[in-house]
Short mmCIF file of C-alpha atoms in Angstrom, two decimals:
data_model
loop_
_atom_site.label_atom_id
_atom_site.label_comp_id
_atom_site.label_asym_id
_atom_site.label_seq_id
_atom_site.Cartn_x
_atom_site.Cartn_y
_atom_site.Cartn_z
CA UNK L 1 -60.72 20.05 113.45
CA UNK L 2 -62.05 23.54 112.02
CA UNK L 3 -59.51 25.76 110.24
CA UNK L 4 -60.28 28.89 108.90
CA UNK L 5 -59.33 29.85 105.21
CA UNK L 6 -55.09 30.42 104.94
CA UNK L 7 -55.07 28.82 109.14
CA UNK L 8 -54.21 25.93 110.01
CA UNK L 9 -56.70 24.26 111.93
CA UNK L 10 -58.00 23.79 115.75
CA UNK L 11 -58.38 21.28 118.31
CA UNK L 12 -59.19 21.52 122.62
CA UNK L 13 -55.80 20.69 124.88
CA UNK L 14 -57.95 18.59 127.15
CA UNK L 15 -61.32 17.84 127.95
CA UNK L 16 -62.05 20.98 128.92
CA UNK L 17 -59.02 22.90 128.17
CA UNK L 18 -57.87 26.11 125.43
CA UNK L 19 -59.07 25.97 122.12
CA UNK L 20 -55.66 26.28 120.08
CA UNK L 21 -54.02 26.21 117.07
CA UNK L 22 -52.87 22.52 115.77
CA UNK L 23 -49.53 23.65 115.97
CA UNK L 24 -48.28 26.07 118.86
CA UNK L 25 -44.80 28.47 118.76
CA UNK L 26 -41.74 27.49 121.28
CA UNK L 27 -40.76 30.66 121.76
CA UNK L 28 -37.44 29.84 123.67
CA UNK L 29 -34.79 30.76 121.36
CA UNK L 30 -35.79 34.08 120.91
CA UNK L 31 -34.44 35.27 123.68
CA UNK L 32 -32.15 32.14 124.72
CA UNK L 33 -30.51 28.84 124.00
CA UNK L 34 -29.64 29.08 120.49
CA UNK L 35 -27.14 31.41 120.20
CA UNK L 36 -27.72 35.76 118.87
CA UNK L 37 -31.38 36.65 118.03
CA UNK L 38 -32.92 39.41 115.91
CA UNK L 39 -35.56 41.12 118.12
CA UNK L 40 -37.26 42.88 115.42
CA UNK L 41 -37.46 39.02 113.25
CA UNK L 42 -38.42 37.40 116.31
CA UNK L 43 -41.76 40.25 117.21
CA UNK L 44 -42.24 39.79 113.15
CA UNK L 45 -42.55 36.31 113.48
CA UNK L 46 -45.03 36.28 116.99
CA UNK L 47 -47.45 38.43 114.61
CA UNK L 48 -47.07 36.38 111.30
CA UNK L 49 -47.47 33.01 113.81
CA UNK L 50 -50.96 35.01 114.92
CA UNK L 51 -51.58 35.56 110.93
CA UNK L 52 -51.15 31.62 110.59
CA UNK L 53 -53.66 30.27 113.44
CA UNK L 54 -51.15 29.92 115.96
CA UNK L 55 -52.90 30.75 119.02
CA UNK L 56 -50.47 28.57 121.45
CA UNK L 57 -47.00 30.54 122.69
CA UNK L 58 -44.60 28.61 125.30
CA UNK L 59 -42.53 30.25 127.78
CA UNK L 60 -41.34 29.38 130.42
CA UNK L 61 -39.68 31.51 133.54
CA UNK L 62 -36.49 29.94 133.29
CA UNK L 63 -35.57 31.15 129.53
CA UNK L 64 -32.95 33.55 129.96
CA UNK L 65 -33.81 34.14 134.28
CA UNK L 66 -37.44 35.46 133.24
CA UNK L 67 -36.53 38.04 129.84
CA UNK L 68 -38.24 35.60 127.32
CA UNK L 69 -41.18 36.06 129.33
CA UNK L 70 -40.69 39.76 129.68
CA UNK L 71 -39.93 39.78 125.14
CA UNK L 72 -43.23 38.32 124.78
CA UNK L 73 -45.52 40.43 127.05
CA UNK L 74 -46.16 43.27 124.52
CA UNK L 75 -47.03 40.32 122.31
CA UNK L 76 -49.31 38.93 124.56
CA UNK L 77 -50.66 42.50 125.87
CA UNK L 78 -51.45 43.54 122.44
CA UNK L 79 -53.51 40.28 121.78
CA UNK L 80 -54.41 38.77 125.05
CA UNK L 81 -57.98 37.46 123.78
CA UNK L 82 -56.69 35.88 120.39
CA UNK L 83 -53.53 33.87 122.16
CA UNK L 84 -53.41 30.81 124.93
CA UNK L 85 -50.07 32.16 127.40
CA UNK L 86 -48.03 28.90 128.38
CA UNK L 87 -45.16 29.21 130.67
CA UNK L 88 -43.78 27.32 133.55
CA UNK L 89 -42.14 26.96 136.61
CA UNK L 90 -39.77 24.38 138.44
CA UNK L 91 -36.65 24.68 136.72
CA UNK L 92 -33.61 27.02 136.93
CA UNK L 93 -30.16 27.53 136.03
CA UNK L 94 -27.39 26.77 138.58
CA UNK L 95 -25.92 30.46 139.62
CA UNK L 96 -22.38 28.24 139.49
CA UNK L 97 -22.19 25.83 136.85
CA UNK L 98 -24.85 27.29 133.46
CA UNK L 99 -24.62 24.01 131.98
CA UNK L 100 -26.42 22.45 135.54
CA UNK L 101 -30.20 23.24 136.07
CA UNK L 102 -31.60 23.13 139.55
CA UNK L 103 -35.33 21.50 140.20
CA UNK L 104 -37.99 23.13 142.60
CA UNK L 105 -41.20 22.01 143.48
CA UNK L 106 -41.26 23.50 146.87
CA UNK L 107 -45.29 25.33 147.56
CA UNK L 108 -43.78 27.99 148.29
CA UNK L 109 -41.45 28.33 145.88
CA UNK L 110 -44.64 27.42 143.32
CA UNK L 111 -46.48 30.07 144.39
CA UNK L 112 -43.66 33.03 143.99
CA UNK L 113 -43.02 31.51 140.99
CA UNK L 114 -46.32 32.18 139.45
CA UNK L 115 -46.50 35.51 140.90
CA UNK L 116 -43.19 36.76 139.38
CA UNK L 117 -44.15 35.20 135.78
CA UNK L 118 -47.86 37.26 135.83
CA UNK L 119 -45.30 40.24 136.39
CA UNK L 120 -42.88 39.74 133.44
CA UNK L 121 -45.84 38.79 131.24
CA UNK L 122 -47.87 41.53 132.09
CA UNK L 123 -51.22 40.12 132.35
CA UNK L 124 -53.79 38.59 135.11
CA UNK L 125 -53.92 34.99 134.61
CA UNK L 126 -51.57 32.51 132.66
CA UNK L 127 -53.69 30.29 130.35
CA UNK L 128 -51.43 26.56 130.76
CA UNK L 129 -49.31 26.82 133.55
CA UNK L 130 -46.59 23.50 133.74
CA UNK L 131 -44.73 21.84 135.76
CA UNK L 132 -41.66 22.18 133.96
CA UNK L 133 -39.63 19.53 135.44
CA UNK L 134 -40.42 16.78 138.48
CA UNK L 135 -38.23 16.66 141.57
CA UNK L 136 -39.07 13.33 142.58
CA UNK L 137 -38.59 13.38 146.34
CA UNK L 138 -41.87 15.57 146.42
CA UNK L 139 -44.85 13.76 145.59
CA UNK L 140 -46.82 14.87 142.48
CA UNK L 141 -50.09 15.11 144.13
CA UNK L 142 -48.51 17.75 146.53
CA UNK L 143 -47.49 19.69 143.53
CA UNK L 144 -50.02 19.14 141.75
CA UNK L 145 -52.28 20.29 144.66
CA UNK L 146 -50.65 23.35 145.05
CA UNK L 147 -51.17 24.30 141.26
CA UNK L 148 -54.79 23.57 141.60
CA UNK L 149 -54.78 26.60 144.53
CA UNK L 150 -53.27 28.67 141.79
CA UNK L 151 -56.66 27.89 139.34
CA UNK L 152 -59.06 28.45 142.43
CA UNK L 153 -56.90 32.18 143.19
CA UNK L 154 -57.89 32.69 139.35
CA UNK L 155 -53.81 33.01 138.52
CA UNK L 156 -54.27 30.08 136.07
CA UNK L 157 -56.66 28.71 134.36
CA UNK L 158 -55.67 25.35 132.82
CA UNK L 159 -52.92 22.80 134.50
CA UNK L 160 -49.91 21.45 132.90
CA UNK L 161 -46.81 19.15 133.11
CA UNK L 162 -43.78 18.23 131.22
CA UNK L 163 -41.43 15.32 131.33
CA UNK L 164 -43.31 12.77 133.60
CA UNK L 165 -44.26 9.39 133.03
CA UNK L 166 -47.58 7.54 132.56
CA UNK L 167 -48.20 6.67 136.16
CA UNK L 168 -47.08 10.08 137.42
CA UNK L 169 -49.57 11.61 135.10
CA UNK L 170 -52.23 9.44 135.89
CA UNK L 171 -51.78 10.72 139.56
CA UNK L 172 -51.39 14.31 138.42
CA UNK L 173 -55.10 14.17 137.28
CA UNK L 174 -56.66 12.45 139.86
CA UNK L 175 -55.88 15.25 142.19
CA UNK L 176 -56.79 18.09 139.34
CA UNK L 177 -57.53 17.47 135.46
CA UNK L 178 -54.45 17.97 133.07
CA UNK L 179 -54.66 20.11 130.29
CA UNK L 180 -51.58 18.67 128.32
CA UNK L 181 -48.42 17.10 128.45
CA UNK L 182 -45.01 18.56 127.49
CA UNK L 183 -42.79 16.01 126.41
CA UNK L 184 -39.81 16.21 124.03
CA UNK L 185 -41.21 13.77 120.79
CA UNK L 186 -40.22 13.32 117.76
CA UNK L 187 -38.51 11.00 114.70
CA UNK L 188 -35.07 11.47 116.93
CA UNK L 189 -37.33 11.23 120.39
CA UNK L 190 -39.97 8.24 120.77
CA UNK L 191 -39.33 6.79 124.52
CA UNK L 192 -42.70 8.65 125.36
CA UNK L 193 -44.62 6.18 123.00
CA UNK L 194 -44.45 3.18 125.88
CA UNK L 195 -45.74 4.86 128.82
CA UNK L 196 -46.67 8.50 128.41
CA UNK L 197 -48.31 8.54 124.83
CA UNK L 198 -51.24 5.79 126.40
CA UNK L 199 -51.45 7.33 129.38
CA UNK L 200 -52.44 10.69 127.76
CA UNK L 201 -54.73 9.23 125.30
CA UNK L 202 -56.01 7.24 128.22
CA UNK L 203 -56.98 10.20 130.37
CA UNK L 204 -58.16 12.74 127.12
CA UNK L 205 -55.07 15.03 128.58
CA UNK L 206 -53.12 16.87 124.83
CA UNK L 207 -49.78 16.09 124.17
CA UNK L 208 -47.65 19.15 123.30
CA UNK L 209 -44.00 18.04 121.82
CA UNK L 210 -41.48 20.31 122.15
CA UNK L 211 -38.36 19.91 120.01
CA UNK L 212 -40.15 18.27 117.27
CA UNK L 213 -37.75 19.44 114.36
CA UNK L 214 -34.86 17.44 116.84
CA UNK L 215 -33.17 21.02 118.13
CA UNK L 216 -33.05 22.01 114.30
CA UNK L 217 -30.86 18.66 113.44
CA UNK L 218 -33.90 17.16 111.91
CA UNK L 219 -34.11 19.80 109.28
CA UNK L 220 -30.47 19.72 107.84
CA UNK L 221 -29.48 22.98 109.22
CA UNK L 222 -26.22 21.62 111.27
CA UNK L 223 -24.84 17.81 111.65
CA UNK L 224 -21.80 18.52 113.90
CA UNK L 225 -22.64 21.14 116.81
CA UNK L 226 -19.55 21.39 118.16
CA UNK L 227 -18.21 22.11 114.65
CA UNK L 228 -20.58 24.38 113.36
CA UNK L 229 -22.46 25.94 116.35
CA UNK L 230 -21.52 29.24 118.29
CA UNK L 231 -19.85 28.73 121.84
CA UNK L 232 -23.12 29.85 123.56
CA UNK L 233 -25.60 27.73 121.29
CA UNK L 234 -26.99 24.93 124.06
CA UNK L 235 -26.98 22.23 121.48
CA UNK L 236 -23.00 21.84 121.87
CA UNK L 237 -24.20 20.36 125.55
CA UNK L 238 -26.30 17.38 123.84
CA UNK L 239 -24.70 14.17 123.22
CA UNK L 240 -26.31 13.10 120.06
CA UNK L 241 -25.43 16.27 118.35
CA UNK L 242 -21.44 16.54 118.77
CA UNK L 243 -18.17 14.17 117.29
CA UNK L 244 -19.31 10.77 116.24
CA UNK L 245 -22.59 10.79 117.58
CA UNK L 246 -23.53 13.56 115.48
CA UNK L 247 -21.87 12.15 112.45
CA UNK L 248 -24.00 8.69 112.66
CA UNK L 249 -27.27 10.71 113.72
CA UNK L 250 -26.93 12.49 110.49
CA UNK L 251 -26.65 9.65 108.27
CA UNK L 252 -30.39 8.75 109.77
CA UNK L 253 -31.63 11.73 107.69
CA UNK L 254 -31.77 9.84 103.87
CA UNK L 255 -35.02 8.16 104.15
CA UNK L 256 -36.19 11.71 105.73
CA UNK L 257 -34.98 13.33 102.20
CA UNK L 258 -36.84 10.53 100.39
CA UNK L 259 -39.82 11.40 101.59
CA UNK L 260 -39.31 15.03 101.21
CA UNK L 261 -38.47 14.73 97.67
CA UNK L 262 -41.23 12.67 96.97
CA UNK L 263 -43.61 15.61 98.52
CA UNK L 264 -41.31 18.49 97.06
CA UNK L 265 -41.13 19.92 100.50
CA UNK L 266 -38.66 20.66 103.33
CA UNK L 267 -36.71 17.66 105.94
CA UNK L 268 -38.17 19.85 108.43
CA UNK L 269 -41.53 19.70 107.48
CA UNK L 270 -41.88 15.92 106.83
CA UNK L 271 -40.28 15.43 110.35
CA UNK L 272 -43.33 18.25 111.61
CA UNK L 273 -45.66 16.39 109.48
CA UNK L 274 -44.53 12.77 111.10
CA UNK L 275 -45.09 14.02 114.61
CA UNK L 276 -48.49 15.81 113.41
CA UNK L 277 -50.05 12.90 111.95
CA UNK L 278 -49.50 11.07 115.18
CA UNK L 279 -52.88 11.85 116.63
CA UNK L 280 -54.35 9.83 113.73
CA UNK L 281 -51.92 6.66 114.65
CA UNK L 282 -53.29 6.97 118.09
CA UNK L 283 -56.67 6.83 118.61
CA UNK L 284 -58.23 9.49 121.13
CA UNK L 285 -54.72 11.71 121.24
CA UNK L 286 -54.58 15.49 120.49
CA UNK L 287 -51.41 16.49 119.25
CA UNK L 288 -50.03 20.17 119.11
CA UNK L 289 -46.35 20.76 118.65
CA UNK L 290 -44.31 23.51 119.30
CA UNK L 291 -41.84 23.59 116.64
CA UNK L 292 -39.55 26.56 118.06
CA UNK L 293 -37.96 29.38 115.03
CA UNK L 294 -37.54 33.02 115.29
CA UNK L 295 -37.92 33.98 111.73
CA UNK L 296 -41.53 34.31 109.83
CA UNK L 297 -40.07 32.09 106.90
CA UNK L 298 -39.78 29.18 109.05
CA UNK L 299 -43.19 29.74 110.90
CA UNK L 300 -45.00 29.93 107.39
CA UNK L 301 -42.86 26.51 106.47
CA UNK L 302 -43.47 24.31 109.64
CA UNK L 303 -47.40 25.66 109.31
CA UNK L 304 -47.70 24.71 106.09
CA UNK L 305 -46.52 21.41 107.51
CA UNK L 306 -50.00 20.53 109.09
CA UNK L 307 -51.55 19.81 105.59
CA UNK L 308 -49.10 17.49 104.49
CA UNK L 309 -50.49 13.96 104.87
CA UNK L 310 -47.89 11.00 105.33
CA UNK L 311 -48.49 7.45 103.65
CA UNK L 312 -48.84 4.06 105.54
CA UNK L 313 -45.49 3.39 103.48
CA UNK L 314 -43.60 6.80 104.57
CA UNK L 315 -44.26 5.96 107.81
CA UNK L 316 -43.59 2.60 107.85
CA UNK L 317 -40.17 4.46 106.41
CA UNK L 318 -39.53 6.88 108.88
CA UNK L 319 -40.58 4.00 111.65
CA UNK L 320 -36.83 2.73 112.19
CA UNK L 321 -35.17 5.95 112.77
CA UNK L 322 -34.94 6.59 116.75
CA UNK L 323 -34.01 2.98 117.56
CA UNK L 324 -30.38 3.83 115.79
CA UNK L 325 -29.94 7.28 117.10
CA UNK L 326 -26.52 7.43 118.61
CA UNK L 327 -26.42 9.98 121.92
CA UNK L 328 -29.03 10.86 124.94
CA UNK L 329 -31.38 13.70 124.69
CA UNK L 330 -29.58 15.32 127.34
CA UNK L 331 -26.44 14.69 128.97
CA UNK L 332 -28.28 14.03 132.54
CA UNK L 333 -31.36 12.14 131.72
CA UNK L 334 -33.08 12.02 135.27
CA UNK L 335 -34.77 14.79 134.19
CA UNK L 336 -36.64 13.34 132.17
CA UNK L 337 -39.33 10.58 132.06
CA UNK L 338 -37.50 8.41 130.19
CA UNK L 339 -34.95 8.54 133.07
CA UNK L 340 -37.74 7.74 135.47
CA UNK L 341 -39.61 4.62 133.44
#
């Protein structure tokens, strides 16, 4: 990895994907998810982020029906050749129900899909382009055929996907290489570790975790959502974050502090450094995770995270936590890869 002085380092998505920052930016709650947002924080922090290294910014088209896209594209427009674009397609929110999301990986509906994100964004091609979500009565290969169309029309250059397991990655690639894998991963998150994690290593395809800071539980900021979270914050929906769940998830934190104390820094940026450190545990993995904030304070704290190097022992600490945590990830787990394994 090559950093230069005040950034935090670099490393390739792939074998022959973007050159990015070690860490990336989820830029999701800026414009949805988590409850109000301050637009003028939320551009500061995009532009401090850029200060930092961070070179990687996820999207995706169904944040907010297409407007997170549409917030960025200034961002992107004013520094197209110094950031890698992420967004994605396949997922949507119910018209009917919010709290239901609706999976597409119709070709057709692929290729409008790509079309109308180049529009919000603003630009010509879309660096990492994912498969947001799997609808498993289409097979991958078709989708992932379809995508590969999309890098010959020069629309995207590098292929992504997010929540699918080892053997549907391993199919993924055969049919077109894989930039990186989204998956949610973290001290709260490890199901990807018996499948996914080997597979990626496996096939030289990056592993981008989103969520890594747990939805903002892993830092301390909330224990009880339900309690302390506004009516539109998504978290509410999550099981491991509301009544009793929440309360025995957030007893899990102490040997989190313990560490933090001992390296006079943040619960947040232990659990960034744990998930960090991972491509060192696993030998041929790139790692870049895309801890999501929309203020400049927390981008300079989770960056500063990348430097901070975890013992054998603090690991061997933090090990235990995600076998005890209380709750599902989401509330409907087919959607995920864990739900498919």
């Amino acid at each position: 990895m090559t950093a230069q002085t005040g950034q935090i380092a670099k490393v390739r998505l792939g074998t022959d994907g973007p050159e990015v920052g070690v860490q990336g930016l989820g830029c999701m709650g800026m414009s949805f998810a988590y409850g109000p947002t301050d637009a003028d924080e939320a551009r500061a922090t995009l532009e401090r982020a850029l200060d930092l290294g961070v070179t990687l910014y996820d999207t995706a088209d169904a944040y907010a029906a297409g407007e997170n896209e549409q917030f960025l594209s200034p961002f992107f427009k004013a520094h197209r050749d110094e950031v890698v674009i992420a967004t994605k397609f396949a997922l949507a929110v119910d018209p009917d129900d919010p709290t239901k999301r609706i999976i597409n990986n119709d070709p057709a509906y692929i290729r409008s899909c790509v079309d109308a994100s180049l529009r919000r964004l603003g630009v010509d091609t879309i660096d990492l382009y994912y498969m947001h979500r799997r609808d498993p009565n289409v097979p991958i290969e078709e989708t992932v055929g379809v995508m590969a169309e999309l890098v010959t029309a020069g629309k995207v250059k590098h292929l992504g996907l997010s929540e699918v397991t080892g053997p549907e990655l391993r199919a993924a690639h055969a049919v077109h290489p894989i930039a990186a894998l989204q998956s949610e991963w973290s001290l709260f998150s490890r199901d990807i570790e018996r499948g996914v994690v080997p597979a990626a290593a496996e096939l030289g395809v990056g592993l981008v975790p989103y969520s890594p800071l747990g939805r903002g539980f892993l830092t301390g900021s909330f224990v009880s959502a339900d309690k302390e979270l506004g009516e539109d914050d998504f978290r509410r929906q999550q099981p491991r974050f509301t009544g009793e769940n929440a309360a025995a998830n957030s007893a899990l934190l102490e040997p989190v502090r313990t560490v933090a104390a001992a390296h006079g820094v943040s619960l947040g940026q232990i659990a960034l450094a744990w998930v960090q450190q991972q491509a060192q545990v696993v030998d041929g993995l790139t790692v870049v995770p895309i801890p999501g904030t929309r203020k400049r304070t927390r981008v300079e704290e989770n960056t500063a995270a990348t430097r901070i190097e975890l013992t054998p022992a603090e690991l061997d600490l933090l090990a235990p936590i995600a076998a005890q945590v209380a709750g599902d990830r989401y509330t409907d787990m087919t959607f995920t890869s864990a739900g498919r394994e």
